[in-house]
CSV table of C-alpha atoms in Angstrom, one decimal:
chain,number,residue,atom,x,y,z
A,211,MET,CA,8.2,1.5,-117.9
A,212,GLU,CA,9.3,4.5,-119.9
A,213,ALA,CA,12.8,5.8,-119.0
A,214,THR,CA,11.4,9.3,-118.6
A,215,ALA,CA,8.6,8.3,-116.2
A,216,ASP,CA,8.3,10.6,-113.1
A,217,TYR,CA,8.6,8.0,-110.4
A,218,GLU,CA,8.0,10.5,-107.5
A,219,ALA,CA,4.8,11.7,-109.2
A,220,ILE,CA,3.7,8.1,-109.7
A,221,LYS,CA,4.3,7.3,-106.0
A,222,THR,CA,2.4,10.4,-104.9
A,223,THR,CA,-0.7,9.6,-107.1
A,224,LEU,CA,-0.5,6.0,-106.0
A,225,ALA,CA,-0.3,6.8,-102.3
A,226,ASP,CA,-3.3,9.2,-102.6
A,227,ALA,CA,-5.4,6.6,-104.3
A,228,ALA,CA,-4.5,3.8,-101.9
A,229,ASN,CA,-5.1,6.0,-98.8
A,230,GLU,CA,-8.4,7.1,-100.1
A,231,HIS,CA,-9.3,3.4,-100.7
A,232,GLY,CA,-8.7,2.8,-97.0
A,233,GLU,CA,-5.8,0.5,-97.3
A,234,PRO,CA,-3.6,-0.5,-94.3
A,235,HIS,CA,-0.3,1.4,-93.9
A,236,TRP,CA,1.8,-1.7,-94.6
A,237,LEU,CA,0.2,-2.2,-98.0
A,238,VAL,CA,0.6,1.4,-99.0
A,239,GLU,CA,4.3,1.2,-98.0
A,240,ARG,CA,4.7,-2.0,-100.0
A,241,ARG,CA,3.2,-0.4,-103.0
A,242,LEU,CA,5.6,2.5,-102.9
A,243,ALA,CA,8.6,0.2,-102.4
A,244,ALA,CA,7.4,-1.7,-105.5
A,245,VAL,CA,7.5,1.5,-107.6
A,246,ASP,CA,11.1,2.0,-106.5
A,247,ALA,CA,12.0,-1.6,-107.3
A,248,MET,CA,10.5,-1.2,-110.9
A,249,GLN,CA,13.2,1.2,-111.8
A,250,GLY,CA,16.0,-1.3,-111.8
A,251,LEU,CA,14.2,-4.4,-112.9
A,252,ALA,CA,13.6,-6.0,-116.3
A,253,VAL,CA,10.7,-8.1,-117.6
A,254,PRO,CA,11.1,-11.8,-117.1
A,255,LYS,CA,13.0,-13.8,-119.8
A,256,ALA,CA,11.9,-16.9,-121.7
A,257,ASP,CA,13.7,-19.2,-124.1
A,258,ARG,CA,13.0,-18.2,-127.7
A,259,PHE,CA,10.5,-15.6,-126.8
A,260,SER,CA,10.6,-11.9,-125.8
A,261,ILE,CA,8.0,-9.7,-124.1
A,262,ARG,CA,10.3,-6.7,-123.8
A,263,ASP,CA,8.2,-4.6,-126.1
A,264,TRP,CA,4.8,-5.6,-124.8
A,265,PRO,CA,2.8,-2.8,-123.1
A,266,LEU,CA,2.6,-4.6,-119.7
A,267,THR,CA,3.5,-1.8,-117.3
A,268,PRO,CA,1.3,1.2,-118.3
A,269,THR,CA,2.4,3.5,-115.5
A,270,ASP,CA,0.7,6.4,-117.3
A,271,GLN,CA,-2.6,4.9,-116.2
A,272,PRO,CA,-2.8,5.8,-112.5
A,273,LEU,CA,-4.1,3.5,-109.7
A,274,LYS,CA,-7.8,4.2,-109.3
A,275,PHE,CA,-10.8,2.4,-107.9
A,276,SER,CA,-14.3,2.6,-109.5
A,277,ARG,CA,-17.4,0.4,-109.7
A,278,SER,CA,-18.2,-1.8,-112.7
A,279,ASP,CA,-21.6,-2.6,-114.0
A,280,ARG,CA,-22.8,-5.7,-112.2
A,281,THR,CA,-24.9,-6.7,-115.2
A,282,LEU,CA,-21.6,-7.7,-116.9
A,283,ALA,CA,-21.8,-10.8,-114.8
A,284,THR,CA,-25.3,-11.9,-115.7
A,285,ASP,CA,-24.1,-14.9,-117.6
A,286,VAL,CA,-22.3,-16.3,-114.6
A,287,THR,CA,-24.3,-19.2,-113.2
A,288,ALA,CA,-25.0,-18.9,-109.5
A,289,GLU,CA,-26.2,-22.3,-108.5
A,290,GLU,CA,-27.6,-23.1,-105.1
A,291,GLY,CA,-25.1,-24.4,-102.7
A,292,HIS,CA,-22.1,-23.5,-104.8
A,293,ILE,CA,-19.0,-22.0,-103.1
A,294,GLN,CA,-18.4,-19.0,-105.3
A,295,ILE,CA,-17.0,-15.5,-105.6
A,296,VAL,CA,-17.7,-13.3,-108.6
A,297,GLN,CA,-15.8,-10.1,-109.4
A,298,VAL,CA,-16.3,-7.7,-112.3
A,299,GLY,CA,-13.3,-5.4,-112.5
A,300,GLN,CA,-12.9,-4.1,-109.0
A,301,THR,CA,-16.5,-4.9,-108.0
A,302,THR,CA,-17.4,-8.0,-106.0
A,303,VAL,CA,-20.8,-9.1,-107.2
A,304,THR,CA,-21.3,-12.3,-105.3
A,305,VAL,CA,-19.7,-14.2,-102.4
A,306,ASN,CA,-21.3,-17.4,-101.5
A,307,LEU,CA,-19.7,-19.3,-98.6
A,308,PRO,CA,-22.0,-22.0,-96.9
A,309,ASP,CA,-22.6,-21.6,-93.2
A,310,GLU,CA,-20.9,-24.9,-92.3
A,311,LEU,CA,-17.7,-23.7,-93.9
A,312,ASP,CA,-17.9,-20.3,-92.2
A,313,GLU,CA,-18.3,-22.1,-88.9
A,314,GLN,CA,-15.1,-24.0,-89.7
A,315,ASP,CA,-13.3,-20.6,-90.1
A,316,VAL,CA,-12.9,-20.9,-93.9
A,317,ILE,CA,-12.4,-17.4,-95.4
A,318,LEU,CA,-13.5,-16.5,-98.9
A,319,THR,CA,-13.5,-12.8,-99.6
A,320,ASP,CA,-12.1,-10.0,-101.9
A,321,MET,CA,-8.5,-9.2,-101.5
A,322,PHE,CA,-8.9,-5.7,-100.0
A,323,THR,CA,-11.4,-6.9,-97.4
A,324,ALA,CA,-8.8,-9.5,-96.5
A,325,PHE,CA,-6.1,-6.9,-96.1
A,326,ARG,CA,-8.2,-4.9,-93.7
A,327,GLU,CA,-9.8,-7.8,-91.7
A,328,HIS,CA,-7.2,-10.5,-91.8
A,329,PRO,CA,-3.8,-8.7,-91.7
A,330,GLN,CA,-2.2,-11.5,-89.7
A,331,LEU,CA,-2.7,-13.8,-92.7
A,332,THR,CA,-2.3,-11.5,-95.6
A,333,GLU,CA,0.6,-9.2,-94.6
A,334,LYS,CA,3.1,-12.0,-94.2
A,335,HIS,CA,2.0,-14.0,-97.3
A,336,PHE,CA,1.1,-11.4,-100.0
A,337,MET,CA,3.9,-11.2,-102.5
A,338,ALA,CA,6.4,-12.2,-99.9
A,339,LYS,CA,7.0,-15.9,-99.8
A,340,VAL,CA,5.6,-17.6,-102.9
A,341,VAL,CA,5.9,-14.8,-105.6
A,342,LYS,CA,8.1,-11.9,-104.5
A,343,THR,CA,7.6,-8.3,-105.4
A,344,ASP,CA,11.2,-7.6,-106.5
A,345,GLU,CA,11.5,-10.7,-108.8
A,346,ASP,CA,11.1,-8.7,-112.0
A,347,ARG,CA,9.3,-5.6,-113.4
A,348,LEU,CA,6.0,-7.4,-113.8
A,349,THR,CA,5.8,-8.6,-110.2
A,350,SER,CA,6.7,-5.1,-109.0
A,351,TYR,CA,4.1,-3.5,-111.2
A,352,HIS,CA,1.6,-6.1,-109.8
A,353,THR,CA,2.2,-5.0,-106.2
A,354,ALA,CA,2.3,-1.3,-107.0
A,355,PHE,CA,-0.9,-1.2,-109.1
A,356,LEU,CA,-3.0,-4.1,-107.6
A,357,ASN,CA,-6.7,-3.3,-108.0
A,358,ALA,CA,-8.6,-6.5,-107.6
A,359,GLY,CA,-8.4,-10.0,-106.2
A,360,VAL,CA,-9.5,-12.9,-104.0
A,361,PHE,CA,-8.4,-14.4,-100.7
A,362,LEU,CA,-9.1,-18.0,-99.8
A,363,TYR,CA,-8.0,-19.5,-96.4
A,364,VAL,CA,-8.7,-23.1,-95.5
A,365,PRO,CA,-7.9,-24.0,-91.9
A,366,LYS,CA,-6.0,-27.1,-90.6
A,367,GLY,CA,-7.7,-30.4,-91.2
A,368,VAL,CA,-10.7,-29.0,-93.2
A,369,THR,CA,-11.8,-30.9,-96.3
A,370,ILE,CA,-14.1,-29.2,-98.8
A,371,LYS,CA,-15.8,-31.6,-101.2
A,372,ALA,CA,-17.4,-29.1,-103.6
A,373,PRO,CA,-15.1,-27.0,-105.9
A,374,ILE,CA,-14.6,-23.4,-104.9
A,375,GLU,CA,-15.4,-21.2,-107.9
A,376,ILE,CA,-13.6,-17.9,-108.6
A,377,ASN,CA,-15.1,-15.9,-111.5
A,378,THR,CA,-12.9,-13.0,-112.6
A,379,ILE,CA,-14.3,-10.7,-115.2
A,380,GLN,CA,-12.1,-8.0,-116.8
A,381,ASP,CA,-14.1,-4.9,-117.4
A,382,SER,CA,-12.9,-3.7,-120.8
A,383,THR,CA,-15.8,-1.4,-121.4
A,384,ARG,CA,-13.3,1.3,-120.3
A,385,THR,CA,-9.5,1.8,-120.2
A,386,GLN,CA,-8.3,0.3,-117.0
A,387,PRO,CA,-5.7,-2.5,-116.4
A,388,LEU,CA,-6.9,-5.6,-114.5
A,389,VAL,CA,-4.3,-6.2,-111.8
A,390,SER,CA,-5.8,-9.2,-110.0
A,391,HIS,CA,-4.3,-11.3,-107.2
A,392,VAL,CA,-5.6,-14.7,-105.9
A,393,LEU,CA,-3.9,-15.7,-102.6
A,394,ILE,CA,-4.7,-19.2,-101.4
A,395,VAL,CA,-3.5,-20.5,-98.0
A,396,ALA,CA,-4.0,-24.2,-97.4
A,397,GLU,CA,-3.2,-25.1,-93.8
A,398,ALA,CA,-1.9,-28.5,-92.8
A,399,ASP,CA,-4.0,-31.5,-93.8
A,400,SER,CA,-6.6,-29.4,-95.6
A,401,HIS,CA,-8.1,-30.8,-98.9
A,402,PHE,CA,-10.0,-28.8,-101.6
A,403,ALA,CA,-10.3,-27.8,-105.2
A,404,VAL,CA,-10.4,-24.3,-106.8
A,405,THR,CA,-11.6,-23.4,-110.3
A,406,GLN,CA,-11.0,-19.9,-111.7
A,407,HIS,CA,-12.6,-18.6,-114.9
A,408,LEU,CA,-11.0,-15.5,-116.4
A,409,THR,CA,-13.1,-13.6,-119.0
A,410,THR,CA,-13.3,-10.2,-120.6
A,411,LYS,CA,-16.4,-8.0,-121.2
A,412,GLY,CA,-15.9,-5.2,-123.6
A,413,ASP,CA,-13.5,-4.4,-126.5
A,414,VAL,CA,-11.3,-1.6,-125.1
A,415,THR,CA,-7.6,-2.3,-125.3
A,416,ASN,CA,-6.2,-3.2,-121.9
A,417,ILE,CA,-3.7,-5.3,-120.1
A,418,ALA,CA,-4.3,-8.1,-117.5
A,419,ASN,CA,-1.6,-8.8,-114.9
A,420,CYS,CA,-2.9,-11.7,-112.8
A,421,VAL,CA,-1.0,-13.6,-110.1
A,422,VAL,CA,-2.1,-16.7,-108.2
A,423,GLU,CA,-0.1,-17.6,-105.0
A,424,ILE,CA,-0.8,-21.0,-103.3
A,425,LEU,CA,0.8,-21.8,-100.0
A,426,ALA,CA,0.3,-25.5,-99.3
A,427,ARG,CA,1.2,-26.5,-95.8
A,428,GLY,CA,2.2,-30.0,-94.8
A,429,ASP,CA,0.0,-32.9,-96.0
A,430,SER,CA,-2.5,-30.5,-97.6
A,431,GLU,CA,-3.9,-31.1,-101.1
A,432,VAL,CA,-5.0,-28.4,-103.5
A,433,HIS,CA,-6.4,-29.0,-107.0
A,434,TYR,CA,-6.3,-25.7,-109.0
A,435,SER,CA,-7.9,-25.5,-112.4
A,436,ALA,CA,-8.3,-22.5,-114.6
A,437,PHE,CA,-10.2,-21.6,-117.8
A,438,ASP,CA,-8.6,-18.5,-119.3
A,439,GLU,CA,-10.7,-16.7,-121.9
A,440,LEU,CA,-9.5,-13.1,-122.0
A,441,GLY,CA,-10.3,-10.9,-125.0
A,442,ALA,CA,-8.5,-10.3,-128.2
A,443,ASN,CA,-7.6,-6.7,-127.1
A,444,THR,CA,-6.1,-7.9,-123.8
A,445,THR,CA,-2.4,-8.4,-123.5
A,446,ALA,CA,-2.0,-10.8,-120.6
A,447,TYR,CA,0.6,-11.8,-118.0
A,448,LEU,CA,-0.5,-14.7,-115.9
A,449,ASN,CA,1.8,-15.8,-113.0
A,450,ARG,CA,0.7,-18.9,-111.1
A,451,ARG,CA,2.9,-20.4,-108.4
A,452,ALA,CA,2.7,-22.8,-105.4
A,453,SER,CA,5.0,-23.3,-102.5
A,454,ILE,CA,4.5,-26.9,-101.5
A,455,SER,CA,5.5,-28.2,-98.0
A,456,ARG,CA,6.3,-31.7,-96.7
A,457,GLY,CA,3.9,-34.3,-97.9
A,458,ALA,CA,1.6,-31.7,-99.6
A,459,LYS,CA,0.4,-31.8,-103.2
A,460,VAL,CA,-0.8,-29.2,-105.7
A,461,ASP,CA,-2.2,-30.2,-109.0
A,462,TRP,CA,-2.7,-27.7,-111.9
A,463,ALA,CA,-5.1,-28.1,-114.8
A,464,ILE,CA,-5.0,-24.9,-117.0
A,465,GLY,CA,-6.9,-24.3,-120.2
A,466,MET,CA,-5.5,-21.1,-121.8
A,467,MET,CA,-7.9,-20.0,-124.5
A,468,ASN,CA,-7.2,-16.3,-124.5
A,469,ASN,CA,-7.6,-14.5,-127.7
A,470,GLY,CA,-4.8,-11.9,-127.3
A,471,ASN,CA,-1.1,-12.1,-126.7
A,472,THR,CA,-0.3,-14.0,-123.6
A,473,PHE,CA,2.7,-14.8,-121.4
A,474,GLY,CA,2.1,-17.5,-118.9
A,475,ASP,CA,4.6,-18.3,-116.1
A,476,PHE,CA,3.7,-21.3,-113.9
A,477,ASP,CA,5.8,-22.7,-111.2
A,478,SER,CA,5.6,-25.4,-108.5
A,479,GLU,CA,8.2,-25.1,-105.8
A,480,LEU,CA,8.5,-28.5,-104.1
A,481,ILE,CA,9.9,-27.4,-100.8
A,482,GLY,CA,9.3,-30.2,-98.3
A,483,GLU,CA,10.2,-33.8,-98.4
A,484,GLY,CA,7.7,-35.9,-100.3
A,485,ALA,CA,6.0,-32.8,-101.9
A,486,LYS,CA,4.2,-33.4,-105.2
A,487,SER,CA,2.9,-31.5,-108.1
A,488,ASP,CA,1.2,-32.4,-111.4
A,489,ALA,CA,0.9,-29.6,-113.9
A,490,LYS,CA,-1.3,-29.9,-117.0
A,491,VAL,CA,-1.6,-27.0,-119.5
A,492,ILE,CA,-3.4,-26.8,-122.9
A,493,THR,CA,-3.9,-24.0,-125.3
A,494,VAL,CA,-5.3,-23.3,-128.7
A,495,THR,CA,-3.8,-20.2,-130.6
A,496,THR,CA,-5.4,-18.5,-133.6
A,497,LYS,CA,-5.1,-15.5,-135.9
A,498,SER,CA,-1.7,-13.8,-135.2
A,499,GLN,CA,-1.5,-14.4,-131.5
A,500,ASP,CA,1.8,-14.6,-129.7
A,501,VAL,CA,1.7,-17.0,-126.8
A,502,CYS,CA,4.5,-18.2,-124.5
A,503,ILE,CA,4.0,-20.6,-121.6
A,504,ASN,CA,6.7,-21.4,-119.1
A,505,THR,CA,5.8,-24.3,-116.9
A,506,ARG,CA,8.3,-25.1,-114.2
A,507,VAL,CA,8.7,-27.6,-111.4
A,508,THR,CA,11.5,-26.9,-108.9
A,509,ASN,CA,12.5,-30.0,-106.8
A,510,ARG,CA,14.0,-28.6,-103.6
A,511,GLY,CA,13.0,-31.3,-101.1
A,512,LYS,CA,14.0,-34.9,-100.9
A,513,LYS,CA,11.8,-37.5,-102.6
A,514,THR,CA,9.8,-34.8,-104.3
A,515,ASP,CA,7.7,-35.6,-107.4
A,516,GLY,CA,6.9,-33.2,-110.2
A,517,ASN,CA,5.3,-33.7,-113.6
A,518,ILE,CA,4.5,-31.4,-116.5
A,519,VAL,CA,2.2,-32.0,-119.5
A,520,GLN,CA,1.8,-29.2,-122.0
A,521,ARG,CA,-0.2,-29.6,-125.2
A,522,GLY,CA,-1.0,-26.9,-127.8
A,523,VAL,CA,-2.8,-26.5,-131.1
A,524,ILE,CA,-1.5,-23.7,-133.4
A,525,MET,CA,-3.6,-22.3,-136.2
A,526,GLU,CA,-3.6,-19.6,-138.8
A,527,LYS,CA,-0.6,-17.2,-138.3
A,528,SER,CA,-0.2,-17.7,-134.6
A,529,ASN,CA,3.0,-18.4,-132.6
A,530,LEU,CA,3.3,-20.6,-129.6
A,531,ILE,CA,6.3,-21.4,-127.4
A,532,PHE,CA,6.2,-24.1,-124.7
A,533,ASN,CA,9.0,-24.1,-122.3
A,534,GLY,CA,8.9,-27.0,-119.8
A,535,ILE,CA,11.5,-26.5,-117.1
A,536,GLY,CA,12.4,-29.2,-114.6
A,537,HIS,CA,15.0,-28.1,-112.0
A,538,ILE,CA,16.3,-30.5,-109.4
A,539,ILE,CA,18.3,-28.6,-106.7
A,540,HIS,CA,21.4,-30.0,-105.1
A,541,GLY,CA,20.4,-31.9,-102.1
A,542,ALA,CA,17.0,-33.0,-103.5
A,543,SER,CA,18.0,-36.7,-103.5
A,544,GLY,CA,15.3,-39.2,-104.6
A,545,ALA,CA,13.5,-36.5,-106.6
A,546,HIS,CA,11.5,-37.4,-109.7
A,547,ALA,CA,10.8,-35.0,-112.6
A,548,GLU,CA,9.0,-35.8,-115.8
A,549,GLN,CA,7.7,-33.6,-118.6
A,550,GLU,CA,6.0,-33.8,-121.9
A,551,ASN,CA,5.6,-30.9,-124.3
A,552,ARG,CA,3.6,-31.5,-127.6
A,553,VAL,CA,2.4,-29.1,-130.3
A,554,LEU,CA,0.1,-29.7,-133.2
A,555,MET,CA,0.6,-27.5,-136.2
A,556,MET,CA,-2.6,-26.8,-138.2
A,557,SER,CA,-1.3,-24.2,-140.6
A,558,ASP,CA,1.7,-23.7,-142.8
A,559,ASP,CA,1.9,-20.1,-141.6
A,560,ALA,CA,1.9,-20.9,-137.9
A,561,HIS,CA,5.1,-21.3,-135.7
A,562,GLY,CA,5.6,-23.3,-132.6
A,563,ASP,CA,8.3,-24.7,-130.4
A,564,ALA,CA,8.3,-27.3,-127.6
A,565,ASN,CA,11.4,-26.9,-125.4
A,566,PRO,CA,12.1,-29.3,-122.7
A,567,ILE,CA,14.7,-28.0,-120.2
A,568,LEU,CA,16.2,-30.2,-117.5
A,569,LEU,CA,18.5,-28.6,-114.9
A,570,ILE,CA,19.8,-31.3,-112.6
A,571,ASP,CA,22.2,-30.6,-109.7
A,572,GLU,CA,21.8,-33.9,-107.9
A,573,ASN,CA,22.9,-37.5,-108.7
A,574,ASP,CA,20.3,-39.7,-107.0
A,575,VAL,CA,17.3,-38.6,-109.1
A,576,LEU,CA,15.0,-39.8,-111.9
A,577,ALA,CA,14.2,-37.3,-114.7
A,578,GLY,CA,12.9,-37.5,-118.3
A,579,HIS,CA,11.3,-35.5,-121.0
A,580,ALA,CA,9.5,-35.8,-124.3
A,581,ALA,CA,8.8,-33.1,-126.9
A,582,SER,CA,7.2,-33.0,-130.4
A,583,VAL,CA,6.1,-30.4,-132.9
A,584,GLY,CA,4.1,-31.9,-135.8
A,585,GLN,CA,0.9,-32.2,-137.8
A,586,ILE,CA,-2.2,-34.2,-136.9
A,587,ASP,CA,-1.8,-38.0,-136.8
A,588,GLN,CA,-2.9,-39.2,-140.3
A,589,ASN,CA,-3.5,-42.8,-139.1
A,590,GLN,CA,-6.1,-41.5,-136.6
A,591,MET,CA,-7.6,-39.3,-139.4
A,592,TYR,CA,-7.8,-42.3,-141.7
A,593,TYR,CA,-9.5,-44.5,-139.1
A,594,LEU,CA,-12.2,-41.9,-138.4
A,595,MET,CA,-12.8,-40.9,-142.0
A,596,SER,CA,-13.0,-44.6,-143.0
A,597,ARG,CA,-16.0,-44.8,-140.7
A,598,GLY,CA,-17.9,-42.1,-142.5
A,599,ILE,CA,-16.8,-39.0,-140.4
A,600,ASP,CA,-16.0,-36.0,-142.6
A,601,LYS,CA,-12.5,-34.5,-142.5
A,602,ALA,CA,-13.4,-31.4,-140.4
A,603,GLN,CA,-15.2,-33.4,-137.7
A,604,ALA,CA,-12.4,-36.0,-137.7
A,605,GLN,CA,-9.8,-33.3,-137.1
A,606,ARG,CA,-11.8,-31.8,-134.2
A,607,LEU,CA,-12.3,-35.3,-132.6
A,608,VAL,CA,-8.5,-36.0,-132.8
A,609,ILE,CA,-7.7,-32.6,-131.3
A,610,ARG,CA,-10.2,-33.0,-128.5
A,611,GLY,CA,-8.6,-36.3,-127.6
A,612,PHE,CA,-5.2,-34.6,-127.8
A,613,LEU,CA,-6.4,-31.9,-125.3
A,614,SER,CA,-8.5,-34.1,-123.1
A,615,THR,CA,-5.8,-34.4,-120.4
A,616,VAL,CA,-6.8,-31.0,-119.0
A,617,ILE,CA,-10.5,-31.0,-119.8
A,618,GLY,CA,-11.0,-34.1,-117.7
A,619,ALA,CA,-9.1,-32.8,-114.8
A,620,ILE,CA,-11.4,-29.8,-114.2
A,621,PRO,CA,-13.9,-30.7,-111.4
A,622,SER,CA,-16.6,-28.3,-112.4
A,623,LYS,CA,-18.9,-29.7,-115.1
A,624,THR,CA,-20.0,-26.2,-116.1
A,625,VAL,CA,-16.5,-25.1,-116.7
A,626,ARG,CA,-15.6,-28.3,-118.5
A,627,THR,CA,-18.5,-27.7,-120.9
A,628,ARG,CA,-17.6,-24.1,-121.5
A,629,LEU,CA,-14.0,-25.0,-122.1
A,630,THR,CA,-15.0,-27.7,-124.6
A,631,ASN,CA,-17.3,-25.3,-126.4
A,632,THR,CA,-14.6,-22.6,-126.6
A,633,ILE,CA,-12.2,-25.2,-128.1
A,634,GLU,CA,-14.8,-26.3,-130.6
A,635,ARG,CA,-15.4,-22.6,-131.6
A,636,LYS,CA,-11.7,-21.9,-132.0
A,637,LEU,CA,-11.2,-25.0,-134.1
A,638,GLU,CA,-14.1,-24.3,-136.3
A,639,ASP,CA,-12.9,-20.8,-137.0
A,640,GLY,CA,-9.2,-21.6,-137.4
A,641,ILE,CA,-8.7,-25.0,-139.1
A,642,GLU,CA,-7.6,-24.9,-142.7
A,643,LEU,CA,-9.1,-27.8,-144.7
């Protein structure tokens, strides 16, 4: 935020827009408090990377609500029986929740409908327990200028077999930040999978500030997968975090294939005894992209188990930083934390780092890490080419195998196919032979 910003004017304009939008009083007050908090907060820090000069808090663009063209979502497949919500900008195009899930009190709706109709669930959880408004300038901006999002609530003991699909389409046919929030509450002993697809339509320069909060109650199990495909003119901040209670498990499978500069901040907070998390992240960077991904597991409870696998492919003149952070808090005896961060360099002009960070404040634990930055395995290349496969195809096959850890973990066949096709397209455009 600019030092000369008129905070009181920002708050007045914001309050007018929020009230006109019909938002509950508590949300308006929380927005205004977030503007106040922004004044004394810095952007988040990352090892060997800085986003201080990125235009991620455009307060000169006031909060406003407007409809987007629904035809921007025409290529989203709406298959019969799918559990699905589709949003274009601030416009909810489709919500498909089968009757049997509605009868079990499952809630799938847009964020602002949830604020109005389910305040007992949203007020106490939104930006209060998992990700907090006053953590840094970007989380405060998110609360203040929120303009889109999804709420998912799965009651106690409910198991949903089919993946729940969230399609979030940034409307960049005009100048307007996408400030989107996904709040997922998994009650005790619930089991389900969520797949989110982030895309951009249009070429206007914009930012995307997207937060995912998962609250996993005792013995619940949530599998969250994401395919990020934001446009080249989008500067993105993606914050995904889970608070995981006793005996619960949250798995992440994230394919970050954005075309613009991106800062990803992912965190699993293992709160209760026996909580588990397995985080898998892959990315392919091209052209002159700057990408930093912090993936963190914080072991707070006893006998908790957290794993991180990050794999990236760097091409052309791009820059990729992987920070894998395992933090075992004092008192988390019996905790287990492992991480692996690996980067393939496909260009002499590219730059990459894989930084394993272990912070251990307890003795009775098991922790380890592995990290590497290097070129493609020549033995694998030789093996493939000796069997008649040309060099370009051999490289793509090796890289697909290298990235397969996330592709195979995504439950939706449609999303797996799209992610694979995107990887192929990036590799074909960016590999130097």
